C-alpha cells in the first residue's frame, strides 16, 4: 500500500516536469528562433508478480523449476530521463528588414559573446553604432572572416549566406570600380555568414537569449557545407516551432493526469485509514 503512494507521487512529479516544459514553451511562443522543450521519462524497474497461494515448485530431471502462475508486472513509478530540445524547423515570418535572416534547414548562426562563441537560430539582427552586424543583445554576428561590417541599404545576402556589397564601399581598394548610380551589377562578396552544424545538436546546452553552446555530447561546431548547409533567406525570421493549440491541449492532459495520480494517493490513504481504524479494532476484540 505504501508502494502505491510512492508510485503515484512519482507520477505527480513527472506531470510537474511536463507542465514546466509546456509553460516555458508557451511563454516563448513569440520568441524568434525558439525551439520547444520536451520532457522524456523512464520507468523505474518493474516487479514480476506471481500468485502466492501456489508454491510453484515441481521436480524435474535437472532439479526443480518455478511454475507459479504469473499475475503480471507491477510498475513502481517514473522519473525524468531528460529535458531535450526539439530542433524541428519553425515557420518563416516575413519582416521586410534587410537585417533579418532566417535559416531554412539545420544549422546555426555564430555570434561572439564574452563567454566565447555561441550559436543561435534567431536571425533578427541589427546594425550597431560602429557598423557591425549585431544581435538584439549586442553580440557581434560572425562571418567566415570574423565580424561583419556593413552599411545600411548597401548590402544583400543570397541563399548561400554570401554578403554582397557595392564595390564602391568595399574596404578592398582592388575591388573599386567606376560606375554610375547604385547598380547591383557592381558588387563584390564582402564575407559569408558562418553557419555551423553539430553531430548531435539535440544535446546542445541552452544559455538564454536564444543562444546555445556546445557540450561534450553534442560534439564541436563544424562549418556546414554542400547540401547540408541551411538556406539563408533575407527579410525573414524563423518563428518558434511551437503550436499554441497543441501546447494548451497538453496542458489540459497534464492537469487531468496530475489529478488522477492525486486521487490514487487519496484512495490509498483511505484504505490505510480503514485498515488502521477498523480492521485493527476487529482484531483486538
PDB file of C-alpha atoms in Angstrom:
ATOM      1  CA  UNK A   1       0.000   0.000   0.000  1.00  0.00           C
ATOM      2  CA  UNK A   2       2.821   2.396   0.835  1.00  0.00           C
ATOM      3  CA  UNK A   3       4.412   1.490  -2.501  1.00  0.00           C
ATOM      4  CA  UNK A   4       1.286   2.837  -4.188  1.00  0.00           C
ATOM      5  CA  UNK A   5       1.813   6.213  -2.538  1.00  0.00           C
ATOM      6  CA  UNK A   6       5.336   6.491  -3.876  1.00  0.00           C
ATOM      7  CA  UNK A   7       4.301   5.329  -7.349  1.00  0.00           C
ATOM      8  CA  UNK A   8       1.529   7.918  -7.585  1.00  0.00           C
ATOM      9  CA  UNK A   9       3.782  10.621  -6.124  1.00  0.00           C
ATOM     10  CA  UNK A  10       6.389   9.949  -8.816  1.00  0.00           C
ATOM     11  CA  UNK A  11       3.632  10.312 -11.404  1.00  0.00           C
ATOM     12  CA  UNK A  12       2.655  13.695  -9.965  1.00  0.00           C
ATOM     13  CA  UNK A  13       6.282  14.820 -10.037  1.00  0.00           C
ATOM     14  CA  UNK A  14       6.535  13.756 -13.682  1.00  0.00           C
ATOM     15  CA  UNK A  15       3.487  15.842 -14.570  1.00  0.00           C
ATOM     16  CA  UNK A  16       5.090  18.813 -12.855  1.00  0.00           C
ATOM     17  CA  UNK A  17       8.117  18.475 -15.119  1.00  0.00           C
ATOM     18  CA  UNK A  18       5.840  18.287 -18.159  1.00  0.00           C
ATOM     19  CA  UNK A  19       3.922  21.350 -17.019  1.00  0.00           C
ATOM     20  CA  UNK A  20       7.133  23.354 -16.561  1.00  0.00           C
ATOM     21  CA  UNK A  21       8.218  22.469 -20.119  1.00  0.00           C
ATOM     22  CA  UNK A  22       4.826  23.379 -21.618  1.00  0.00           C
ATOM     23  CA  UNK A  23       4.650  26.643 -19.655  1.00  0.00           C
ATOM     24  CA  UNK A  24       8.122  27.607 -20.876  1.00  0.00           C
ATOM     25  CA  UNK A  25       7.132  26.805 -24.456  1.00  0.00           C
ATOM     26  CA  UNK A  26       4.005  28.946 -24.247  1.00  0.00           C
ATOM     27  CA  UNK A  27       5.974  31.810 -22.681  1.00  0.00           C
ATOM     28  CA  UNK A  28       8.324  31.817 -25.696  1.00  0.00           C
ATOM     29  CA  UNK A  29       5.760  31.330 -28.453  1.00  0.00           C
ATOM     30  CA  UNK A  30       6.699  34.764 -29.870  1.00  0.00           C
ATOM     31  CA  UNK A  31      10.474  34.377 -29.433  1.00  0.00           C
ATOM     32  CA  UNK A  32      12.253  34.200 -32.778  1.00  0.00           C
ATOM     33  CA  UNK A  33      14.216  31.011 -33.300  1.00  0.00           C
ATOM     34  CA  UNK A  34      12.990  29.393 -30.089  1.00  0.00           C
ATOM     35  CA  UNK A  35      12.888  25.593 -30.040  1.00  0.00           C
ATOM     36  CA  UNK A  36      10.390  23.835 -27.830  1.00  0.00           C
ATOM     37  CA  UNK A  37      11.390  21.639 -24.922  1.00  0.00           C
ATOM     38  CA  UNK A  38      10.084  18.108 -24.472  1.00  0.00           C
ATOM     39  CA  UNK A  39      10.231  16.158 -21.211  1.00  0.00           C
ATOM     40  CA  UNK A  40      11.150  12.477 -21.621  1.00  0.00           C
ATOM     41  CA  UNK A  41      10.682   9.952 -18.813  1.00  0.00           C
ATOM     42  CA  UNK A  42      11.741   6.438 -17.968  1.00  0.00           C
ATOM     43  CA  UNK A  43      10.091   3.896 -15.705  1.00  0.00           C
ATOM     44  CA  UNK A  44      11.526   2.516 -12.504  1.00  0.00           C
ATOM     45  CA  UNK A  45      12.280  -1.229 -12.589  1.00  0.00           C
ATOM     46  CA  UNK A  46       9.080  -3.288 -12.744  1.00  0.00           C
ATOM     47  CA  UNK A  47       8.243  -6.160 -10.407  1.00  0.00           C
ATOM     48  CA  UNK A  48       7.077  -9.525 -11.701  1.00  0.00           C
ATOM     49  CA  UNK A  49       4.102 -10.605  -9.581  1.00  0.00           C
ATOM     50  CA  UNK A  50       3.187 -14.272  -9.138  1.00  0.00           C
ATOM     51  CA  UNK A  51       0.302 -15.878  -7.256  1.00  0.00           C
ATOM     52  CA  UNK A  52       1.303 -16.563  -3.669  1.00  0.00           C
ATOM     53  CA  UNK A  53      -1.162 -19.414  -2.984  1.00  0.00           C
ATOM     54  CA  UNK A  54       0.643 -21.783  -5.346  1.00  0.00           C
ATOM     55  CA  UNK A  55       4.087 -22.883  -4.177  1.00  0.00           C
ATOM     56  CA  UNK A  56       5.048 -23.241  -7.832  1.00  0.00           C
ATOM     57  CA  UNK A  57       7.799 -25.784  -7.275  1.00  0.00           C
ATOM     58  CA  UNK A  58       7.984 -29.042  -9.150  1.00  0.00           C
ATOM     59  CA  UNK A  59      10.726 -31.609  -9.578  1.00  0.00           C
ATOM     60  CA  UNK A  60      12.392 -32.339 -12.897  1.00  0.00           C
ATOM     61  CA  UNK A  61      15.450 -34.313 -14.033  1.00  0.00           C
ATOM     62  CA  UNK A  62      17.584 -31.192 -13.652  1.00  0.00           C
ATOM     63  CA  UNK A  63      16.425 -30.224 -10.155  1.00  0.00           C
ATOM     64  CA  UNK A  64      13.373 -28.006  -9.687  1.00  0.00           C
ATOM     65  CA  UNK A  65      11.636 -25.212 -11.550  1.00  0.00           C
ATOM     66  CA  UNK A  66       9.230 -22.426 -10.633  1.00  0.00           C
ATOM     67  CA  UNK A  67       5.899 -22.550 -12.432  1.00  0.00           C
ATOM     68  CA  UNK A  68       3.762 -20.351 -10.166  1.00  0.00           C
ATOM     69  CA  UNK A  69       1.160 -18.535 -12.321  1.00  0.00           C
ATOM     70  CA  UNK A  70       2.223 -15.033 -13.322  1.00  0.00           C
ATOM     71  CA  UNK A  71      -0.238 -12.333 -12.262  1.00  0.00           C
ATOM     72  CA  UNK A  72       1.508  -9.570 -14.193  1.00  0.00           C
ATOM     73  CA  UNK A  73       4.036  -6.784 -13.837  1.00  0.00           C
ATOM     74  CA  UNK A  74       3.833  -4.086 -11.177  1.00  0.00           C
ATOM     75  CA  UNK A  75       5.120  -0.634 -12.050  1.00  0.00           C
ATOM     76  CA  UNK A  76       6.994   1.269  -9.374  1.00  0.00           C
ATOM     77  CA  UNK A  77       6.869   4.792 -10.798  1.00  0.00           C
ATOM     78  CA  UNK A  78       8.661   7.032 -13.296  1.00  0.00           C
ATOM     79  CA  UNK A  79      11.444   9.598 -13.263  1.00  0.00           C
ATOM     80  CA  UNK A  80      12.627  12.356 -15.589  1.00  0.00           C
ATOM     81  CA  UNK A  81      15.091  10.978 -18.115  1.00  0.00           C
ATOM     82  CA  UNK A  82      15.920  14.211 -19.937  1.00  0.00           C
ATOM     83  CA  UNK A  83      14.538  17.575 -20.955  1.00  0.00           C
ATOM     84  CA  UNK A  84      15.585  17.816 -24.577  1.00  0.00           C
ATOM     85  CA  UNK A  85      15.174  20.435 -27.280  1.00  0.00           C
ATOM     86  CA  UNK A  86      13.183  19.674 -30.425  1.00  0.00           C
ATOM     87  CA  UNK A  87      15.002  21.350 -33.346  1.00  0.00           C
ATOM     88  CA  UNK A  88      12.155  20.930 -35.803  1.00  0.00           C
ATOM     89  CA  UNK A  89      12.043  23.717 -38.395  1.00  0.00           C
ATOM     90  CA  UNK A  90       9.864  26.643 -37.344  1.00  0.00           C
ATOM     91  CA  UNK A  91       7.678  28.693 -39.705  1.00  0.00           C
ATOM     92  CA  UNK A  92       9.250  31.629 -41.546  1.00  0.00           C
ATOM     93  CA  UNK A  93       7.808  35.080 -40.955  1.00  0.00           C
ATOM     94  CA  UNK A  94       8.445  37.959 -43.348  1.00  0.00           C
ATOM     95  CA  UNK A  95       9.691  41.201 -41.740  1.00  0.00           C
ATOM     96  CA  UNK A  96      10.875  43.203 -44.804  1.00  0.00           C
ATOM     97  CA  UNK A  97      14.004  44.165 -42.845  1.00  0.00           C
ATOM     98  CA  UNK A  98      17.380  43.764 -44.564  1.00  0.00           C
ATOM     99  CA  UNK A  99      18.936  42.874 -41.208  1.00  0.00           C
ATOM    100  CA  UNK A 100      16.694  39.861 -40.567  1.00  0.00           C
ATOM    101  CA  UNK A 101      17.753  36.398 -41.711  1.00  0.00           C
ATOM    102  CA  UNK A 102      16.085  33.019 -41.443  1.00  0.00           C
ATOM    103  CA  UNK A 103      17.733  29.619 -41.736  1.00  0.00           C
ATOM    104  CA  UNK A 104      15.749  27.074 -43.709  1.00  0.00           C
ATOM    105  CA  UNK A 105      17.307  23.777 -42.683  1.00  0.00           C
ATOM    106  CA  UNK A 106      19.645  22.529 -39.985  1.00  0.00           C
ATOM    107  CA  UNK A 107      22.340  24.877 -38.751  1.00  0.00           C
ATOM    108  CA  UNK A 108      23.095  27.866 -36.536  1.00  0.00           C
ATOM    109  CA  UNK A 109      24.402  31.402 -36.824  1.00  0.00           C
ATOM    110  CA  UNK A 110      27.576  32.064 -34.853  1.00  0.00           C
ATOM    111  CA  UNK A 111      27.812  35.065 -32.523  1.00  0.00           C
ATOM    112  CA  UNK A 112      30.660  36.386 -30.419  1.00  0.00           C
ATOM    113  CA  UNK A 113      29.964  36.724 -26.691  1.00  0.00           C
ATOM    114  CA  UNK A 114      32.110  37.436 -23.616  1.00  0.00           C
ATOM    115  CA  UNK A 115      31.964  33.672 -22.892  1.00  0.00           C
ATOM    116  CA  UNK A 116      33.172  32.644 -26.325  1.00  0.00           C
ATOM    117  CA  UNK A 117      31.342  31.713 -29.492  1.00  0.00           C
ATOM    118  CA  UNK A 118      27.671  30.865 -29.131  1.00  0.00           C
ATOM    119  CA  UNK A 119      25.058  29.649 -31.593  1.00  0.00           C
ATOM    120  CA  UNK A 120      21.557  30.859 -32.396  1.00  0.00           C
ATOM    121  CA  UNK A 121      18.643  30.379 -34.764  1.00  0.00           C
ATOM    122  CA  UNK A 122      17.332  33.869 -34.016  1.00  0.00           C
ATOM    123  CA  UNK A 123      18.249  35.881 -37.099  1.00  0.00           C
ATOM    124  CA  UNK A 124      16.669  39.172 -36.006  1.00  0.00           C
ATOM    125  CA  UNK A 125      19.839  41.270 -36.190  1.00  0.00           C
ATOM    126  CA  UNK A 126      20.547  44.993 -36.159  1.00  0.00           C
ATOM    127  CA  UNK A 127      23.222  47.444 -37.255  1.00  0.00           C
ATOM    128  CA  UNK A 128      25.479  48.614 -34.441  1.00  0.00           C
ATOM    129  CA  UNK A 129      26.887  52.108 -33.992  1.00  0.00           C
ATOM    130  CA  UNK A 130      30.264  51.002 -35.349  1.00  0.00           C
ATOM    131  CA  UNK A 131      28.691  49.397 -38.400  1.00  0.00           C
ATOM    132  CA  UNK A 132      28.883  45.795 -37.209  1.00  0.00           C
ATOM    133  CA  UNK A 133      26.009  43.344 -37.575  1.00  0.00           C
ATOM    134  CA  UNK A 134      24.771  42.593 -34.025  1.00  0.00           C
ATOM    135  CA  UNK A 135      22.141  40.537 -32.240  1.00  0.00           C
ATOM    136  CA  UNK A 136      19.456  42.352 -30.274  1.00  0.00           C
ATOM    137  CA  UNK A 137      21.572  41.738 -27.158  1.00  0.00           C
ATOM    138  CA  UNK A 138      24.566  43.468 -28.764  1.00  0.00           C
ATOM    139  CA  UNK A 139      26.666  40.405 -29.638  1.00  0.00           C
ATOM    140  CA  UNK A 140      28.540  40.605 -32.973  1.00  0.00           C
ATOM    141  CA  UNK A 141      27.433  38.178 -35.677  1.00  0.00           C
ATOM    142  CA  UNK A 142      30.385  36.329 -37.181  1.00  0.00           C
ATOM    143  CA  UNK A 143      31.202  35.581 -40.768  1.00  0.00           C
ATOM    144  CA  UNK A 144      33.872  33.234 -42.021  1.00  0.00           C
ATOM    145  CA  UNK A 145      36.365  36.124 -41.805  1.00  0.00           C
ATOM    146  CA  UNK A 146      35.269  37.446 -38.409  1.00  0.00           C
ATOM    147  CA  UNK A 147      32.936  40.306 -37.505  1.00  0.00           C
ATOM    148  CA  UNK A 148      30.731  41.651 -40.293  1.00  0.00           C
ATOM    149  CA  UNK A 149      30.807  45.398 -41.020  1.00  0.00           C
ATOM    150  CA  UNK A 150      28.155  46.628 -43.415  1.00  0.00           C
ATOM    151  CA  UNK A 151      26.344  49.818 -44.395  1.00  0.00           C
ATOM    152  CA  UNK A 152      22.596  50.252 -44.353  1.00  0.00           C
ATOM    153  CA  UNK A 153      20.853  49.902 -47.722  1.00  0.00           C
ATOM    154  CA  UNK A 154      24.102  48.820 -49.373  1.00  0.00           C
ATOM    155  CA  UNK A 155      24.205  45.069 -48.979  1.00  0.00           C
ATOM    156  CA  UNK A 156      22.352  41.910 -49.922  1.00  0.00           C
ATOM    157  CA  UNK A 157      22.622  38.321 -48.703  1.00  0.00           C
ATOM    158  CA  UNK A 158      21.997  35.407 -51.031  1.00  0.00           C
ATOM    159  CA  UNK A 159      20.767  31.938 -50.120  1.00  0.00           C
ATOM    160  CA  UNK A 160      24.333  30.691 -49.654  1.00  0.00           C
ATOM    161  CA  UNK A 161      24.883  33.301 -46.946  1.00  0.00           C
ATOM    162  CA  UNK A 162      27.257  35.404 -49.039  1.00  0.00           C
ATOM    163  CA  UNK A 163      27.128  39.117 -48.240  1.00  0.00           C
ATOM    164  CA  UNK A 164      27.248  41.245 -51.376  1.00  0.00           C
ATOM    165  CA  UNK A 165      28.111  44.932 -51.093  1.00  0.00           C
ATOM    166  CA  UNK A 166      28.573  47.751 -53.574  1.00  0.00           C
ATOM    167  CA  UNK A 167      32.136  47.714 -54.816  1.00  0.00           C
ATOM    168  CA  UNK A 168      32.487  51.413 -54.105  1.00  0.00           C
ATOM    169  CA  UNK A 169      32.056  50.866 -50.357  1.00  0.00           C
ATOM    170  CA  UNK A 170      34.316  47.832 -50.098  1.00  0.00           C
ATOM    171  CA  UNK A 171      37.403  48.171 -47.906  1.00  0.00           C
ATOM    172  CA  UNK A 172      39.482  46.427 -50.567  1.00  0.00           C
ATOM    173  CA  UNK A 173      40.923  49.048 -52.999  1.00  0.00           C
ATOM    174  CA  UNK A 174      41.335  46.409 -55.715  1.00  0.00           C
ATOM    175  CA  UNK A 175      37.588  45.900 -55.892  1.00  0.00           C
ATOM    176  CA  UNK A 176      36.767  49.543 -56.575  1.00  0.00           C
ATOM    177  CA  UNK A 177      35.187  50.097 -59.965  1.00  0.00           C
ATOM    178  CA  UNK A 178      33.934  53.154 -61.745  1.00  0.00           C
ATOM    179  CA  UNK A 179      30.181  53.057 -62.058  1.00  0.00           C
ATOM    180  CA  UNK A 180      27.166  55.318 -62.288  1.00  0.00           C
ATOM    181  CA  UNK A 181      24.320  55.201 -59.820  1.00  0.00           C
ATOM    182  CA  UNK A 182      23.699  52.422 -57.317  1.00  0.00           C
ATOM    183  CA  UNK A 183      23.687  49.416 -59.635  1.00  0.00           C
ATOM    184  CA  UNK A 184      23.907  45.983 -58.008  1.00  0.00           C
ATOM    185  CA  UNK A 185      25.851  44.705 -61.013  1.00  0.00           C
ATOM    186  CA  UNK A 186      28.952  46.277 -59.455  1.00  0.00           C
ATOM    187  CA  UNK A 187      29.058  44.188 -56.306  1.00  0.00           C
ATOM    188  CA  UNK A 188      31.617  42.063 -54.529  1.00  0.00           C
ATOM    189  CA  UNK A 189      31.398  39.426 -51.829  1.00  0.00           C
ATOM    190  CA  UNK A 190      32.329  41.045 -48.520  1.00  0.00           C
ATOM    191  CA  UNK A 191      32.070  37.891 -46.419  1.00  0.00           C
ATOM    192  CA  UNK A 192      29.930  34.804 -45.867  1.00  0.00           C
ATOM    193  CA  UNK A 193      27.760  34.196 -42.820  1.00  0.00           C
ATOM    194  CA  UNK A 194      29.311  31.475 -40.704  1.00  0.00           C
ATOM    195  CA  UNK A 195      26.747  28.688 -40.433  1.00  0.00           C
ATOM    196  CA  UNK A 196      27.656  25.663 -38.346  1.00  0.00           C
ATOM    197  CA  UNK A 197      26.126  22.322 -37.507  1.00  0.00           C
ATOM    198  CA  UNK A 198      26.645  19.643 -34.858  1.00  0.00           C
ATOM    199  CA  UNK A 199      26.749  15.894 -34.964  1.00  0.00           C
ATOM    200  CA  UNK A 200      24.192  15.676 -32.121  1.00  0.00           C
ATOM    201  CA  UNK A 201      22.501  19.074 -31.878  1.00  0.00           C
ATOM    202  CA  UNK A 202      19.917  17.572 -29.523  1.00  0.00           C
ATOM    203  CA  UNK A 203      22.484  17.767 -26.728  1.00  0.00           C
ATOM    204  CA  UNK A 204      23.356  21.438 -27.109  1.00  0.00           C
ATOM    205  CA  UNK A 205      23.030  23.402 -23.870  1.00  0.00           C
ATOM    206  CA  UNK A 206      20.755  26.430 -23.636  1.00  0.00           C
ATOM    207  CA  UNK A 207      22.299  29.608 -22.289  1.00  0.00           C
ATOM    208  CA  UNK A 208      19.402  32.063 -22.600  1.00  0.00           C
ATOM    209  CA  UNK A 209      18.741  34.900 -25.076  1.00  0.00           C
ATOM    210  CA  UNK A 210      18.135  32.230 -27.779  1.00  0.00           C
ATOM    211  CA  UNK A 211      21.771  31.126 -27.506  1.00  0.00           C
ATOM    212  CA  UNK A 212      23.183  27.599 -27.341  1.00  0.00           C
ATOM    213  CA  UNK A 213      26.628  26.328 -26.506  1.00  0.00           C
ATOM    214  CA  UNK A 214      28.255  23.071 -27.430  1.00  0.00           C
ATOM    215  CA  UNK A 215      28.634  20.219 -24.968  1.00  0.00           C
ATOM    216  CA  UNK A 216      30.834  17.158 -24.788  1.00  0.00           C
ATOM    217  CA  UNK A 217      27.954  15.071 -26.135  1.00  0.00           C
ATOM    218  CA  UNK A 218      26.890  17.388 -28.973  1.00  0.00           C
ATOM    219  CA  UNK A 219      30.381  17.488 -30.441  1.00  0.00           C
ATOM    220  CA  UNK A 220      32.226  20.564 -31.755  1.00  0.00           C
ATOM    221  CA  UNK A 221      30.789  23.047 -34.225  1.00  0.00           C
ATOM    222  CA  UNK A 222      31.530  22.268 -37.869  1.00  0.00           C
ATOM    223  CA  UNK A 223      31.105  24.594 -40.833  1.00  0.00           C
ATOM    224  CA  UNK A 224      28.042  23.466 -42.782  1.00  0.00           C
ATOM    225  CA  UNK A 225      28.890  22.838 -46.404  1.00  0.00           C
ATOM    226  CA  UNK A 226      27.251  21.485 -49.522  1.00  0.00           C
ATOM    227  CA  UNK A 227      23.757  20.075 -49.381  1.00  0.00           C
ATOM    228  CA  UNK A 228      23.846  20.029 -45.569  1.00  0.00           C
ATOM    229  CA  UNK A 229      24.141  23.814 -45.415  1.00  0.00           C
ATOM    230  CA  UNK A 230      20.948  25.634 -44.467  1.00  0.00           C
ATOM    231  CA  UNK A 231      19.498  28.170 -46.877  1.00  0.00           C
ATOM    232  CA  UNK A 232      19.643  31.814 -45.774  1.00  0.00           C
ATOM    233  CA  UNK A 233      16.567  33.918 -46.518  1.00  0.00           C
ATOM    234  CA  UNK A 234      16.927  37.679 -46.083  1.00  0.00           C
ATOM    235  CA  UNK A 235      13.956  39.691 -44.860  1.00  0.00           C
ATOM    236  CA  UNK A 236      12.532  36.775 -42.877  1.00  0.00           C
ATOM    237  CA  UNK A 237      12.940  35.377 -39.370  1.00  0.00           C
ATOM    238  CA  UNK A 238      12.248  31.892 -38.097  1.00  0.00           C
ATOM    239  CA  UNK A 239       9.401  31.858 -35.587  1.00  0.00           C
ATOM    240  CA  UNK A 240       9.231  29.460 -32.647  1.00  0.00           C
ATOM    241  CA  UNK A 241       8.375  25.875 -33.612  1.00  0.00           C
ATOM    242  CA  UNK A 242       5.502  25.849 -31.139  1.00  0.00           C
ATOM    243  CA  UNK A 243       1.836  25.160 -31.826  1.00  0.00           C
ATOM    244  CA  UNK A 244      -0.021  27.061 -29.065  1.00  0.00           C
ATOM    245  CA  UNK A 245      -3.179  24.971 -29.528  1.00  0.00           C
ATOM    246  CA  UNK A 246      -1.256  21.719 -29.137  1.00  0.00           C
ATOM    247  CA  UNK A 247       0.544  23.058 -26.052  1.00  0.00           C
ATOM    248  CA  UNK A 248      -2.785  24.048 -24.477  1.00  0.00           C
ATOM    249  CA  UNK A 249      -4.190  20.572 -25.167  1.00  0.00           C
ATOM    250  CA  UNK A 250      -1.130  19.072 -23.497  1.00  0.00           C
ATOM    251  CA  UNK A 251      -1.652  21.353 -20.515  1.00  0.00           C
ATOM    252  CA  UNK A 252      -5.202  20.033 -20.076  1.00  0.00           C
ATOM    253  CA  UNK A 253      -3.915  16.476 -20.410  1.00  0.00           C
ATOM    254  CA  UNK A 254      -1.242  17.131 -17.781  1.00  0.00           C
ATOM    255  CA  UNK A 255      -3.780  18.559 -15.333  1.00  0.00           C
ATOM    256  CA  UNK A 256      -6.000  15.504 -15.700  1.00  0.00           C
ATOM    257  CA  UNK A 257      -3.073  13.105 -15.271  1.00  0.00           C
ATOM    258  CA  UNK A 258      -1.950  15.005 -12.171  1.00  0.00           C
ATOM    259  CA  UNK A 259      -5.442  14.836 -10.687  1.00  0.00           C
ATOM    260  CA  UNK A 260      -5.649  11.097 -11.456  1.00  0.00           C
ATOM    261  CA  UNK A 261      -2.427  10.447  -9.528  1.00  0.00           C
ATOM    262  CA  UNK A 262      -3.740  12.634  -6.726  1.00  0.00           C
ATOM    263  CA  UNK A 263      -6.902  10.534  -6.485  1.00  0.00           C
ATOM    264  CA  UNK A 264      -4.760   7.369  -6.332  1.00  0.00           C
ATOM    265  CA  UNK A 265      -2.975   8.755  -3.276  1.00  0.00           C
ATOM    266  CA  UNK A 266      -6.295   9.692  -1.679  1.00  0.00           C
ATOM    267  CA  UNK A 267      -7.659   6.193  -2.317  1.00  0.00           C
ATOM    268  CA  UNK A 268      -4.576   4.600  -0.749  1.00  0.00           C
ATOM    269  CA  UNK A 269      -4.850   6.957   2.198  1.00  0.00           C
ATOM    270  CA  UNK A 270      -8.479   5.995   2.763  1.00  0.00           C
ATOM    271  CA  UNK A 271      -7.596   2.293   2.521  1.00  0.00           C
ATOM    272  CA  UNK A 272      -4.816   2.751   5.058  1.00  0.00           C
ATOM    273  CA  UNK A 273      -7.198   4.594   7.368  1.00  0.00           C
ATOM    274  CA  UNK A 274      -9.738   1.798   7.091  1.00  0.00           C
ATOM    275  CA  UNK A 275      -7.064  -0.793   7.822  1.00  0.00           C
ATOM    276  CA  UNK A 276      -5.789   1.014  10.896  1.00  0.00           C
ATOM    277  CA  UNK A 277      -9.057   2.283  12.346  1.00  0.00           C
ATOM    278  CA  UNK A 278     -11.459  -0.597  11.620  1.00  0.00           C
ATOM    279  CA  UNK A 279      -9.631  -3.827  10.852  1.00  0.00           C
ATOM    280  CA  UNK A 280      -7.259  -3.344  13.753  1.00  0.00           C
ATOM    281  CA  UNK A 281     -10.184  -2.823  16.133  1.00  0.00           C
ATOM    282  CA  UNK A 282     -11.838  -6.035  14.987  1.00  0.00           C
ATOM    283  CA  UNK A 283      -8.618  -7.926  15.648  1.00  0.00           C
ATOM    284  CA  UNK A 284      -8.471  -6.572  19.204  1.00  0.00           C
ATOM    285  CA  UNK A 285     -11.912  -7.889  20.127  1.00  0.00           C
TER     286      UNK A 285
END
